[in-house]
Structures are given as structure tokens and as C-alpha cells.
Amino acid sequence: MAALIRGVIRLLPVEKNVFLSTRSDIIVESTRFLRGLRRKPVRVLFPDNDAGKVVKPPPPQQQQQQHPQAAEKKMVRNRPTAAGEQPDRSDAVNMRSKTLKEPYDNITKDSVDGLRYERALPGDKRLSRLVSVAQSRKFREQQGKILLEGRRLICDALEVGARPQMVFFSMADRLRELPLDKLRGATVVKVKFEDIKIWSDVVAPQGVIAIFARPDPARLSFSQRDQSLPLSLICDNVRDPGNLGTMLRCAAAAGCHEVLLTKGCVDVWEPKVLRAGMGAHFRLPVYPNLDWDEIRNHLPNSVTAHVADIRDPDDEDGTNKLSKPGDYGWVSTSPKRKTIEYEEYDSDFDSDSDSEDEGLSLPRVETKLYHENWAQSPTALVIGGETRGLSTEAVRLAEKTDGSRLFIPIVSGVDSLNSAMAASILLFEGRRQLSMFLQTAEKKRQSKAERKFS
């Protein structure tokens, strides 16, 4: 093709090496064609250990016919230096190779305070793949992975001994905010902030996302265990992520011993629950997806279980007609939970259907105002979700353990309290009563010991 173009240029009368195409009226300089034909690849870079090798292309075949101007330019480029020496082409190739090789070498040698990290190359799909999959509950349960975003959550998880697997960050300053000594076994990748912003679940991302192995509460070292009280929170079919996260936060603040979640609750490791919990997942043990037999095994033998209710205890007519689940306020009409499937939160669900209530009965449980004495021993508090309320198993547990239905009085015209708000009121009231009970018991023990030695 090059020989053909040069032959056409010689035959046609041109001025200043300009070729005129009469068909398309396009003027093209012949020098451009010659320059483009002379371009050859200089080198080929290989990844990892072969990055420093330079592969030179084979020498071009000598063309039988050379354009006069091209030959003249070639003579000018190969003109000897002032010292009479011919410049070495390999030096120029090596210099260019060194210039292009440096960015790739930085990828494998980058580190922050001794912690080595990788740079995500164009087309790296690790962030998008892990984030999109980690936000699936099915994947989290099958693969045992959770997603944590933000400095605070990641630091809280590392503090209790959670195991990180992969960390993505956008700036070195963001990475320095984390305990680097606890990230040695994880894969650390630097990505663009735009990529994190695309896959982040928050409006204003902090620029750091981590994938952790799903924590086992029995293997985590909680720092507040010595400050906990014999008070357990049982979440019965709580499906709203914001409510569940708030309950966990209140339980941690009230010094609960543990939190137990029945089957049917929203996933405790969902991003919305994590944000609402504000690190409560790593302040106390949280056991999800339990049936009522497993819940009973987690509780001590001397426990007393209480359920939250919104029914007015002074309503004698209503108290004498506790014949169906709907009479218990936050009480569900579904007697069995073993076959329940995970569902999304639906605020339009009607749990008080009269057709479902027919033929169902619940055990009778004593009603108490929330400020009366009900936490005088190891205590468990059951809070039901706002859509389906308490299950019949929760009320049976209260009956078997001589528990009570706790009532929070509200003004007329208001349907009920938010379940998370009711949980916070009852938890802190239970903490107050347990603290006073334990202090009184400690004083009695000390006085008895003093009388014994006196």
C-alpha cells in the first residue's frame, strides 16, 4: 500500500507534496502517510515480575524504493554527533521504557505506614461485585460475609475482633484513620472516590468500605460485658430496619446482657440496621434467626419474661374478654413461626383481621404498669413488630415464667407508641429496677457478713 501511494505521488503533478483527490475533493499531505507507516511499537510491558523486560520489535524490512524526502529526513536523524559517535537507539528505548514503567511499579510498591495496598486498575470489578452481592441477605447468610461502611463501624468491628477480608479506600488519610495493625491479613485496595460513591448506600460516603467475615457473637470480645445487667431483649418479628437498629442501640445503652431475634425479623446485618444501630452490633451479643426453643435455651432458668402491651389495664370489659390475639395490642394472630419466610417490611399489613382471630385463644398474663416492680430477677423483655405484633409463643413464654404484660399509658386518641420507642422506655425502666434490686441485695449481703464477723 505504501509503495502504491508513493508511485501515485510521483506520477501526478503535485506542488509541495500535496495530493489532491478529485473524487472527494480532500487534500491530504503525503508526509502524514509516510509518518504513519513508519510507526512501530517500541516495547511491550508484562505484569508483575516481567514488568522490567523490554521486547524490541524486529527490524523493519528494507524497502527497495525510498521517497527522496523521507530518505533525506532519515539521514538528518542519523547524523553523527559532535564527538563523531553514532547515537545508540537502545538508550532512547530504555529511557522511554523506564518512564512508562514507573507508574506500574508504584502499583505493587504502594504502602501507607507499612501497610501495603493495591491500586484498582481500569476495569477492576471487585468493588462493584462485592458491594452488590454483600447487600443481598441470601449471600450474606450463605457466604458468611457482611458489608461495613464508614470509619466508626469498621473500627468498632476491628476492636471486638471481627475478621476483615477486603478494604476499599479512596484516600490515604482515610486509611490512616483505621487501626492499620489489624488490617494486615486483609486485601487493601485503593479505588477512586467516584467508584465508592456509585456503590455506597449513603448520601455522603466517607470513602472507606470493608468486607468482613460474618461475626460469631460467641467469639467476639465485648468491652462492656462487665457493665451489663441480667436483662435480655427479645425482638419478635421486627421487620422495620430503622426500628430494629434503634432497639439494638437502646439495648446497648441500657446495658442489656444480650439481644435475641426470632425468625421473621429483618436481617440484623442489613445496611440500614447497621446505620441505625450506630455500632451497637459490636457492643453486646446479638443472636439472629432463632426459634422459640433456641431462645429458651439462651435464657437462664430463673428468668422472668415480660411482653410489651398497649392495652389499658383499667378497662375491665376488655380485660375480661382476652379471648383472641387481637386483644393483646401488639399480638399477632399467627400461632406458628417455624415456616415463616423472610419478607420485606410492609407497613400496610393488617394483623387484626377478624377472620384470622376466630378460634384462637391466648393464655392469661397479668397486666402491670411499666413503672411497677417487674424486674426483680433475671429478666427478658419481648417487643413485637408494629405490623404483626407479638406471637402467641411470646405470650406463652411470659405465662410459663410468671411474667407480665407491661402497659405504657398514653393519652386518648393516640393509637400506640412506636415499637422502638416503647422498647427504650421499658429497657431503661428495667435497668433502673434491676440496679436498685442489685444494690439492695448487695447491702443486705454486706450487713449480713458484718453481723457474722462481729
Tab-separated table of C-alpha atoms in Angstrom:
chain	number	residue	atom	x	y	z
A	1	MET	CA	0.000	0.000	0.000
A	2	ALA	CA	2.840	2.374	0.834
A	3	ALA	CA	4.601	1.648	-2.458
A	4	LEU	CA	1.354	2.255	-4.333
A	5	ILE	CA	0.830	5.651	-2.690
A	6	ARG	CA	4.390	6.731	-3.420
A	7	GLY	CA	4.011	5.663	-7.039
A	8	VAL	CA	0.831	7.677	-7.434
A	9	ILE	CA	2.537	10.709	-5.878
A	10	ARG	CA	5.404	10.509	-8.420
A	11	LEU	CA	3.065	10.299	-11.432
A	12	LEU	CA	0.730	13.148	-10.583
A	13	PRO	CA	1.925	16.733	-10.796
A	14	VAL	CA	1.788	17.983	-7.221
A	15	GLU	CA	3.165	21.050	-5.581
A	16	LYS	CA	4.764	20.944	-2.127
A	17	ASN	CA	3.942	17.243	-1.724
A	18	VAL	CA	0.200	17.780	-1.656
A	19	PHE	CA	-2.063	15.111	-3.153
A	20	LEU	CA	-5.459	16.215	-4.497
A	21	SER	CA	-8.253	13.678	-4.745
A	22	THR	CA	-10.696	14.817	-7.428
A	23	ARG	CA	-13.365	12.322	-6.347
A	24	SER	CA	-13.834	13.587	-2.786
A	25	ASP	CA	-12.033	16.971	-3.052
A	26	ILE	CA	-9.981	16.109	0.027
A	27	ILE	CA	-6.428	17.408	0.315
A	28	VAL	CA	-4.065	15.124	2.176
A	29	GLU	CA	-0.373	15.632	2.772
A	30	SER	CA	1.761	12.699	1.705
A	31	THR	CA	4.136	13.219	4.610
A	32	ARG	CA	1.401	12.094	7.038
A	33	PHE	CA	1.123	8.773	5.294
A	34	LEU	CA	4.845	8.212	5.475
A	35	ARG	CA	4.958	9.172	9.149
A	36	GLY	CA	2.093	6.830	9.987
A	37	LEU	CA	3.612	3.934	8.074
A	38	ARG	CA	6.921	4.299	9.882
A	39	ARG	CA	5.347	3.965	13.360
A	40	LYS	CA	6.193	0.721	15.091
A	41	PRO	CA	5.545	-0.478	18.697
A	42	VAL	CA	8.528	0.383	20.860
A	43	ARG	CA	8.061	-2.167	23.633
A	44	VAL	CA	5.617	-4.494	25.367
A	45	LEU	CA	5.115	-4.421	29.148
A	46	PHE	CA	4.268	-7.565	31.050
A	47	PRO	CA	2.616	-7.504	34.513
A	48	ASP	CA	4.213	-8.399	37.850
A	49	ASN	CA	7.775	-9.749	37.614
A	50	ASP	CA	8.134	-9.280	33.862
A	51	ALA	CA	7.386	-5.542	34.005
A	52	GLY	CA	11.053	-4.585	33.543
A	53	LYS	CA	11.592	-6.606	30.382
A	54	VAL	CA	11.621	-4.750	27.078
A	55	VAL	CA	10.733	-6.561	23.906
A	56	LYS	CA	12.119	-4.818	20.847
A	57	PRO	CA	10.263	-5.203	17.583
A	58	PRO	CA	12.059	-6.920	14.723
A	59	PRO	CA	13.915	-4.532	12.413
A	60	PRO	CA	11.701	-3.346	9.531
A	61	GLN	CA	12.371	-4.771	6.162
A	62	GLN	CA	14.397	-2.542	3.889
A	63	GLN	CA	12.158	-1.112	1.284
A	64	GLN	CA	13.535	-1.187	-2.218
A	65	GLN	CA	12.334	2.274	-3.056
A	66	GLN	CA	12.523	5.227	-0.677
A	67	HIS	CA	10.867	8.545	-1.072
A	68	PRO	CA	13.530	11.251	-1.579
A	69	GLN	CA	12.312	13.481	1.223
A	70	ALA	CA	11.921	10.532	3.630
A	71	ALA	CA	15.482	9.403	2.886
A	72	GLU	CA	16.757	12.921	3.471
A	73	LYS	CA	14.955	13.155	6.857
A	74	LYS	CA	16.336	9.784	7.865
A	75	MET	CA	19.881	10.980	7.105
A	76	VAL	CA	19.309	14.034	9.246
A	77	ARG	CA	18.126	11.932	12.204
A	78	ASN	CA	21.084	9.567	11.927
A	79	ARG	CA	23.618	12.384	11.553
A	80	PRO	CA	26.691	11.708	13.783
A	81	THR	CA	27.068	13.680	16.984
A	82	ALA	CA	29.624	16.399	17.530
A	83	ALA	CA	32.046	13.874	19.033
A	84	GLY	CA	31.792	11.756	15.909
A	85	GLU	CA	29.784	8.972	17.638
A	86	GLN	CA	26.559	7.452	16.379
A	87	PRO	CA	23.730	7.798	18.986
A	88	ASP	CA	22.609	4.487	20.437
A	89	ARG	CA	18.933	3.820	19.770
A	90	SER	CA	18.756	1.353	22.670
A	91	ASP	CA	19.436	4.194	25.155
A	92	ALA	CA	16.355	6.066	23.980
A	93	VAL	CA	14.259	2.907	24.134
A	94	ASN	CA	15.476	2.139	27.653
A	95	MET	CA	14.785	5.720	28.789
A	96	ARG	CA	11.237	5.579	27.441
A	97	SER	CA	10.757	2.144	28.959
A	98	LYS	CA	11.853	3.455	32.356
A	99	THR	CA	9.471	6.390	32.105
A	100	LEU	CA	6.477	4.203	31.266
A	101	LYS	CA	7.408	1.508	33.752
A	102	GLU	CA	7.452	3.704	36.856
A	103	PRO	CA	3.642	4.039	37.312
A	104	TYR	CA	3.183	0.270	37.176
A	105	ASP	CA	5.983	-0.274	39.670
A	106	ASN	CA	4.221	2.127	42.063
A	107	ILE	CA	1.135	-0.083	41.982
A	108	THR	CA	2.955	-3.001	43.516
A	109	LYS	CA	5.032	-0.979	45.985
A	110	ASP	CA	2.482	1.489	47.410
A	111	SER	CA	2.045	1.408	51.170
A	112	VAL	CA	0.648	3.534	53.989
A	113	ASP	CA	2.635	3.404	57.231
A	114	GLY	CA	3.942	-0.031	56.335
A	115	LEU	CA	0.590	-1.450	55.156
A	116	ARG	CA	0.809	-2.469	51.517
A	117	TYR	CA	-2.170	-1.887	49.270
A	118	GLU	CA	-3.136	-2.302	45.639
A	119	ARG	CA	-4.455	0.186	43.145
A	120	ALA	CA	-7.605	-0.745	41.283
A	121	LEU	CA	-6.781	-0.764	37.585
A	122	PRO	CA	-9.319	0.342	34.968
A	123	GLY	CA	-11.951	-2.335	34.598
A	124	ASP	CA	-11.477	-3.728	38.127
A	125	LYS	CA	-14.858	-5.137	39.135
A	126	ARG	CA	-14.041	-6.226	42.691
A	127	LEU	CA	-15.727	-3.271	44.373
A	128	SER	CA	-18.927	-3.422	42.339
A	129	ARG	CA	-19.134	-7.208	42.614
A	130	LEU	CA	-18.584	-7.437	46.360
A	131	VAL	CA	-20.777	-4.494	47.270
A	132	SER	CA	-23.682	-5.596	45.118
A	133	VAL	CA	-23.521	-9.142	46.423
A	134	ALA	CA	-22.880	-8.214	50.057
A	135	GLN	CA	-26.132	-6.249	50.062
A	136	SER	CA	-28.061	-9.451	49.443
A	137	ARG	CA	-29.307	-11.214	52.572
A	138	LYS	CA	-29.156	-14.596	50.897
A	139	PHE	CA	-25.492	-14.105	50.017
A	140	ARG	CA	-24.622	-12.845	53.497
A	141	GLU	CA	-26.073	-15.946	55.080
A	142	GLN	CA	-24.693	-18.449	52.561
A	143	GLN	CA	-21.208	-16.975	52.098
A	144	GLY	CA	-20.806	-15.569	55.601
A	145	LYS	CA	-19.893	-12.018	54.566
A	146	ILE	CA	-21.108	-8.621	55.736
A	147	LEU	CA	-20.551	-5.095	54.446
A	148	LEU	CA	-19.458	-2.261	56.749
A	149	GLU	CA	-19.128	1.323	55.561
A	150	GLY	CA	-17.576	4.226	57.412
A	151	ARG	CA	-14.711	4.632	59.855
A	152	ARG	CA	-16.762	4.174	63.014
A	153	LEU	CA	-18.368	0.855	62.102
A	154	ILE	CA	-15.115	-0.592	60.795
A	155	CYS	CA	-13.187	0.487	63.906
A	156	ASP	CA	-15.869	-0.949	66.204
A	157	ALA	CA	-15.766	-4.256	64.344
A	158	LEU	CA	-11.975	-4.443	64.496
A	159	GLU	CA	-11.993	-3.581	68.193
A	160	VAL	CA	-14.064	-6.618	69.168
A	161	GLY	CA	-12.088	-8.986	66.956
A	162	ALA	CA	-14.084	-9.204	63.737
A	163	ARG	CA	-12.031	-10.502	60.806
A	164	PRO	CA	-11.696	-8.179	57.771
A	165	GLN	CA	-11.345	-9.719	54.323
A	166	MET	CA	-11.150	-6.740	51.933
A	167	VAL	CA	-10.944	-2.980	52.454
A	168	PHE	CA	-11.567	-0.316	49.792
A	169	PHE	CA	-10.475	3.278	50.368
A	170	SER	CA	-10.156	6.427	48.284
A	171	MET	CA	-7.509	8.453	50.156
A	172	ALA	CA	-4.534	7.549	52.298
A	173	ASP	CA	-5.818	9.792	55.102
A	174	ARG	CA	-8.986	7.711	55.276
A	175	LEU	CA	-6.952	4.551	55.629
A	176	ARG	CA	-4.804	6.054	58.397
A	177	GLU	CA	-7.941	6.612	60.479
A	178	LEU	CA	-8.242	2.829	60.861
A	179	PRO	CA	-6.092	0.608	63.102
A	180	LEU	CA	-3.650	-0.491	60.406
A	181	ASP	CA	-2.114	-3.249	62.511
A	182	LYS	CA	-5.454	-5.104	62.425
A	183	LEU	CA	-5.684	-4.957	58.621
A	184	ARG	CA	-2.550	-6.992	57.892
A	185	GLY	CA	-4.440	-10.086	56.824
A	186	ALA	CA	-6.921	-8.264	54.587
A	187	THR	CA	-6.667	-7.235	50.944
A	188	VAL	CA	-6.465	-3.437	50.829
A	189	VAL	CA	-7.395	-1.767	47.531
A	190	LYS	CA	-7.307	1.913	46.615
A	191	VAL	CA	-10.127	2.987	44.318
A	192	LYS	CA	-11.495	6.248	43.035
A	193	PHE	CA	-13.901	8.132	45.260
A	194	GLU	CA	-16.360	8.229	42.366
A	195	ASP	CA	-16.487	4.426	42.388
A	196	ILE	CA	-17.208	4.338	46.124
A	197	LYS	CA	-19.875	6.992	45.690
A	198	ILE	CA	-21.575	4.929	42.993
A	199	TRP	CA	-21.793	1.774	45.099
A	200	SER	CA	-22.223	3.400	48.510
A	201	ASP	CA	-25.552	3.102	50.299
A	202	VAL	CA	-25.327	6.550	51.946
A	203	VAL	CA	-25.732	10.056	50.573
A	204	ALA	CA	-22.335	11.337	51.745
A	205	PRO	CA	-19.911	8.378	51.794
A	206	GLN	CA	-16.766	8.598	53.907
A	207	GLY	CA	-14.555	6.936	51.311
A	208	VAL	CA	-13.913	3.595	53.038
A	209	ILE	CA	-15.808	0.288	52.707
A	210	ALA	CA	-14.864	-3.085	54.177
A	211	ILE	CA	-15.997	-6.672	53.716
A	212	PHE	CA	-15.883	-8.735	56.932
A	213	ALA	CA	-16.484	-12.356	57.709
A	214	ARG	CA	-19.889	-12.735	59.365
A	215	PRO	CA	-19.142	-12.328	63.092
A	216	ASP	CA	-19.914	-15.048	65.609
A	217	PRO	CA	-21.126	-13.377	68.839
A	218	ALA	CA	-19.600	-16.166	70.921
A	219	ARG	CA	-16.104	-15.373	69.598
A	220	LEU	CA	-16.172	-11.588	69.900
A	221	SER	CA	-14.652	-9.825	72.896
A	222	PHE	CA	-17.105	-7.173	74.056
A	223	SER	CA	-15.628	-4.494	76.261
A	224	GLN	CA	-18.880	-3.691	78.115
A	225	ARG	CA	-19.694	-7.182	79.345
A	226	ASP	CA	-18.720	-6.291	82.915
A	227	GLN	CA	-21.248	-3.424	82.884
A	228	SER	CA	-24.200	-5.483	81.666
A	229	LEU	CA	-27.229	-6.415	83.746
A	230	PRO	CA	-29.250	-9.665	83.702
A	231	LEU	CA	-31.606	-8.098	81.177
A	232	SER	CA	-32.265	-9.602	77.751
A	233	LEU	CA	-34.160	-8.103	74.832
A	234	ILE	CA	-36.184	-10.394	72.558
A	235	CYS	CA	-37.279	-8.898	69.220
A	236	ASP	CA	-40.286	-10.782	67.923
A	237	ASN	CA	-40.885	-10.349	64.201
A	238	VAL	CA	-39.498	-6.813	63.958
A	239	ARG	CA	-39.321	-6.099	60.240
A	240	ASP	CA	-38.525	-2.412	60.033
A	241	PRO	CA	-34.734	-1.864	59.726
A	242	GLY	CA	-34.844	1.502	61.473
A	243	ASN	CA	-36.806	0.131	64.437
A	244	LEU	CA	-34.514	-2.860	64.866
A	245	GLY	CA	-31.376	-0.734	64.697
A	246	THR	CA	-32.811	1.673	67.271
A	247	MET	CA	-33.716	-1.217	69.577
A	248	LEU	CA	-30.171	-2.553	69.391
A	249	ARG	CA	-28.798	0.893	70.191
A	250	CYS	CA	-31.128	1.238	73.194
A	251	ALA	CA	-30.260	-2.262	74.397
A	252	ALA	CA	-26.559	-1.453	74.295
A	253	ALA	CA	-27.110	1.852	76.108
A	254	ALA	CA	-29.262	0.210	78.799
A	255	GLY	CA	-26.611	-2.445	79.470
A	256	CYS	CA	-28.521	-5.480	78.247
A	257	HIS	CA	-26.822	-8.833	78.505
A	258	GLU	CA	-27.836	-9.954	75.001
A	259	VAL	CA	-30.356	-9.466	72.196
A	260	LEU	CA	-32.269	-12.396	70.700
A	261	LEU	CA	-34.029	-12.153	67.326
A	262	THR	CA	-36.762	-14.523	66.253
A	263	LYS	CA	-37.163	-15.854	62.750
A	264	GLY	CA	-39.049	-13.308	60.696
A	265	CYS	CA	-37.070	-10.304	61.910
A	266	VAL	CA	-35.226	-8.181	59.384
A	267	ASP	CA	-31.600	-9.160	58.810
A	268	VAL	CA	-29.500	-7.679	61.578
A	269	TRP	CA	-26.600	-7.054	59.151
A	270	GLU	CA	-28.634	-5.083	56.639
A	271	PRO	CA	-27.004	-1.690	55.911
A	272	LYS	CA	-29.997	0.273	57.252
A	273	VAL	CA	-29.959	-1.682	60.512
A	274	LEU	CA	-26.216	-1.088	60.850
A	275	ARG	CA	-26.597	2.650	60.378
A	276	ALA	CA	-29.486	2.881	62.850
A	277	GLY	CA	-27.603	0.764	65.394
A	278	MET	CA	-24.586	3.106	65.432
A	279	GLY	CA	-22.183	0.323	66.364
A	280	ALA	CA	-24.492	-1.497	68.803
A	281	HIS	CA	-23.832	-4.737	66.913
A	282	PHE	CA	-20.347	-4.697	68.444
A	283	ARG	CA	-21.361	-3.649	71.969
A	284	LEU	CA	-23.318	-6.747	73.010
A	285	PRO	CA	-24.068	-10.230	71.637
A	286	VAL	CA	-26.812	-10.349	69.013
A	287	TYR	CA	-28.191	-13.776	68.057
A	288	PRO	CA	-30.401	-13.752	64.917
A	289	ASN	CA	-32.792	-16.287	63.325
A	290	LEU	CA	-33.746	-18.168	66.491
A	291	ASP	CA	-36.841	-20.231	67.081
A	292	TRP	CA	-38.505	-20.175	70.479
A	293	ASP	CA	-36.847	-23.355	71.684
A	294	GLU	CA	-33.432	-21.837	70.977
A	295	ILE	CA	-34.464	-18.602	72.667
A	296	ARG	CA	-35.432	-20.519	75.790
A	297	ASN	CA	-32.004	-22.168	75.834
A	298	HIS	CA	-30.284	-18.760	75.731
A	299	LEU	CA	-32.162	-17.550	78.806
A	300	PRO	CA	-31.260	-18.554	82.374
A	301	ASN	CA	-33.531	-20.947	84.216
A	302	SER	CA	-34.635	-18.296	86.720
A	303	VAL	CA	-35.607	-15.764	84.055
A	304	THR	CA	-38.913	-13.897	84.038
A	305	ALA	CA	-40.190	-12.906	80.597
A	306	HIS	CA	-42.428	-9.869	80.112
A	307	VAL	CA	-44.219	-8.693	76.987
A	308	ALA	CA	-44.973	-5.124	75.950
A	309	ASP	CA	-48.657	-4.324	75.546
A	310	ILE	CA	-50.710	-1.215	74.833
A	311	ARG	CA	-53.989	-2.328	76.391
A	312	ASP	CA	-55.326	-0.243	79.263
A	313	PRO	CA	-55.400	-2.414	82.412
A	314	ASP	CA	-58.263	-0.335	83.864
A	315	ASP	CA	-60.533	-1.389	81.011
A	316	GLU	CA	-62.383	-4.074	82.864
A	317	ASP	CA	-64.529	-5.020	79.906
A	318	GLY	CA	-61.501	-5.507	77.728
A	319	THR	CA	-59.572	-7.371	80.413
A	320	ASN	CA	-62.336	-9.887	80.786
A	321	LYS	CA	-62.503	-10.510	77.058
A	322	LEU	CA	-58.938	-11.613	76.323
A	323	SER	CA	-60.055	-14.433	74.069
A	324	LYS	CA	-58.155	-13.745	70.866
A	325	PRO	CA	-54.729	-12.437	69.832
A	326	GLY	CA	-56.043	-9.061	68.715
A	327	ASP	CA	-56.981	-8.229	72.287
A	328	TYR	CA	-53.312	-8.016	73.247
A	329	GLY	CA	-52.443	-4.915	71.264
A	330	TRP	CA	-49.115	-5.845	69.666
A	331	VAL	CA	-50.064	-9.504	69.399
A	332	SER	CA	-50.009	-11.450	66.159
A	333	THR	CA	-52.614	-13.985	65.142
A	334	SER	CA	-50.020	-16.351	63.616
A	335	PRO	CA	-49.532	-19.170	66.165
A	336	LYS	CA	-46.518	-20.764	64.433
A	337	ARG	CA	-43.311	-19.150	63.160
A	338	LYS	CA	-41.250	-22.142	62.055
A	339	THR	CA	-42.347	-21.980	58.434
A	340	ILE	CA	-42.224	-18.189	58.057
A	341	GLU	CA	-40.178	-16.798	55.174
A	342	TYR	CA	-38.202	-13.572	55.004
A	343	GLU	CA	-40.297	-10.697	53.752
A	344	GLU	CA	-39.747	-7.017	53.253
A	345	TYR	CA	-41.217	-4.538	55.692
A	346	ASP	CA	-44.820	-3.780	54.732
A	347	SER	CA	-46.486	-1.046	56.730
A	348	ASP	CA	-49.837	-1.781	55.079
A	349	PHE	CA	-50.108	-5.293	56.535
A	350	ASP	CA	-53.281	-5.786	58.544
A	351	SER	CA	-52.653	-8.055	61.509
A	352	ASP	CA	-56.010	-7.556	63.184
A	353	SER	CA	-58.158	-9.406	60.679
A	354	ASP	CA	-61.263	-10.719	62.381
A	355	SER	CA	-61.291	-13.774	60.156
A	356	GLU	CA	-57.869	-14.816	61.449
A	357	ASP	CA	-58.746	-14.152	65.072
A	358	GLU	CA	-61.644	-16.577	65.127
A	359	GLY	CA	-60.947	-19.730	67.092
A	360	LEU	CA	-57.610	-18.609	68.561
A	361	SER	CA	-57.024	-18.084	72.264
A	362	LEU	CA	-54.088	-16.932	74.322
A	363	PRO	CA	-53.018	-17.646	77.878
A	364	ARG	CA	-53.869	-15.131	80.522
A	365	VAL	CA	-50.991	-12.931	81.711
A	366	GLU	CA	-51.130	-10.367	84.481
A	367	THR	CA	-51.046	-6.719	83.424
A	368	LYS	CA	-48.758	-4.159	85.085
A	369	LEU	CA	-47.915	-0.541	84.551
A	370	TYR	CA	-44.380	-0.115	83.273
A	371	HIS	CA	-43.205	1.706	86.433
A	372	GLU	CA	-44.363	-1.029	88.818
A	373	ASN	CA	-41.912	-3.606	90.116
A	374	TRP	CA	-41.424	-6.212	87.430
A	375	ALA	CA	-37.617	-6.522	87.114
A	376	GLN	CA	-36.537	-8.154	90.385
A	377	SER	CA	-34.621	-11.103	88.908
A	378	PRO	CA	-33.009	-12.059	85.578
A	379	THR	CA	-35.450	-10.522	83.129
A	380	ALA	CA	-36.317	-10.857	79.452
A	381	LEU	CA	-38.365	-8.226	77.620
A	382	VAL	CA	-40.244	-9.179	74.438
A	383	ILE	CA	-41.027	-6.438	71.911
A	384	GLY	CA	-43.146	-7.206	68.865
A	385	GLY	CA	-43.097	-5.570	65.471
A	386	GLU	CA	-45.602	-2.930	64.517
A	387	THR	CA	-47.042	-4.874	61.590
A	388	ARG	CA	-47.717	-8.293	63.111
A	389	GLY	CA	-47.047	-7.661	66.774
A	390	LEU	CA	-46.265	-10.340	69.317
A	391	SER	CA	-46.568	-14.016	68.547
A	392	THR	CA	-48.512	-16.443	70.707
A	393	GLU	CA	-45.217	-18.111	71.683
A	394	ALA	CA	-44.104	-14.847	73.310
A	395	VAL	CA	-47.232	-14.694	75.481
A	396	ARG	CA	-46.872	-18.369	76.396
A	397	LEU	CA	-43.286	-17.725	77.447
A	398	ALA	CA	-44.486	-14.912	79.713
A	399	GLU	CA	-47.099	-17.212	81.224
A	400	LYS	CA	-44.649	-20.055	81.883
A	401	THR	CA	-42.132	-17.743	83.562
A	402	ASP	CA	-44.741	-15.833	85.630
A	403	GLY	CA	-44.188	-12.706	83.584
A	404	SER	CA	-46.477	-9.761	82.942
A	405	ARG	CA	-47.954	-7.649	80.204
A	406	LEU	CA	-46.321	-4.233	80.605
A	407	PHE	CA	-48.519	-1.268	79.821
A	408	ILE	CA	-47.337	2.262	78.946
A	409	PRO	CA	-50.240	4.703	79.357
A	410	ILE	CA	-50.771	7.201	76.565
A	411	VAL	CA	-53.362	9.911	76.017
A	412	SER	CA	-56.602	9.068	74.322
A	413	GLY	CA	-56.765	9.415	70.587
A	414	VAL	CA	-53.235	8.037	70.020
A	415	ASP	CA	-53.193	4.526	68.635
A	416	SER	CA	-49.879	3.295	70.045
A	417	LEU	CA	-46.224	4.060	70.531
A	418	ASN	CA	-43.509	3.227	68.067
A	419	SER	CA	-42.093	-0.189	68.947
A	420	ALA	CA	-38.542	1.156	69.238
A	421	MET	CA	-39.731	3.987	71.485
A	422	ALA	CA	-41.643	1.564	73.716
A	423	ALA	CA	-38.572	-0.674	73.907
A	424	SER	CA	-36.381	2.220	75.048
A	425	ILE	CA	-38.830	3.209	77.810
A	426	LEU	CA	-39.167	-0.332	79.128
A	427	LEU	CA	-35.467	-1.152	78.876
A	428	PHE	CA	-34.337	1.839	80.888
A	429	GLU	CA	-37.095	1.285	83.436
A	430	GLY	CA	-35.963	-2.319	83.738
A	431	ARG	CA	-32.379	-1.154	84.164
A	432	ARG	CA	-33.428	1.194	86.971
A	433	GLN	CA	-35.338	-1.514	88.805
A	434	LEU	CA	-32.594	-4.120	88.400
A	435	SER	CA	-29.927	-1.693	89.577
A	436	MET	CA	-31.909	-0.857	92.701
A	437	PHE	CA	-32.611	-4.533	93.337
A	438	LEU	CA	-28.947	-5.486	92.987
A	439	GLN	CA	-27.815	-2.612	95.203
A	440	THR	CA	-30.291	-3.602	97.897
A	441	ALA	CA	-29.197	-7.228	97.678
A	442	GLU	CA	-25.542	-6.189	97.950
A	443	LYS	CA	-26.216	-4.086	101.029
A	444	LYS	CA	-28.059	-6.952	102.680
A	445	ARG	CA	-25.181	-9.292	101.927
A	446	GLN	CA	-22.612	-6.884	103.379
A	447	SER	CA	-24.640	-6.271	106.505
A	448	LYS	CA	-25.124	-9.997	106.983
A	449	ALA	CA	-21.391	-10.575	106.597
A	450	GLU	CA	-20.629	-7.840	109.148
A	451	ARG	CA	-23.004	-9.357	111.701
A	452	LYS	CA	-21.396	-12.732	111.145
A	453	PHE	CA	-17.869	-11.481	111.937
A	454	SER	CA	-18.957	-9.142	114.745
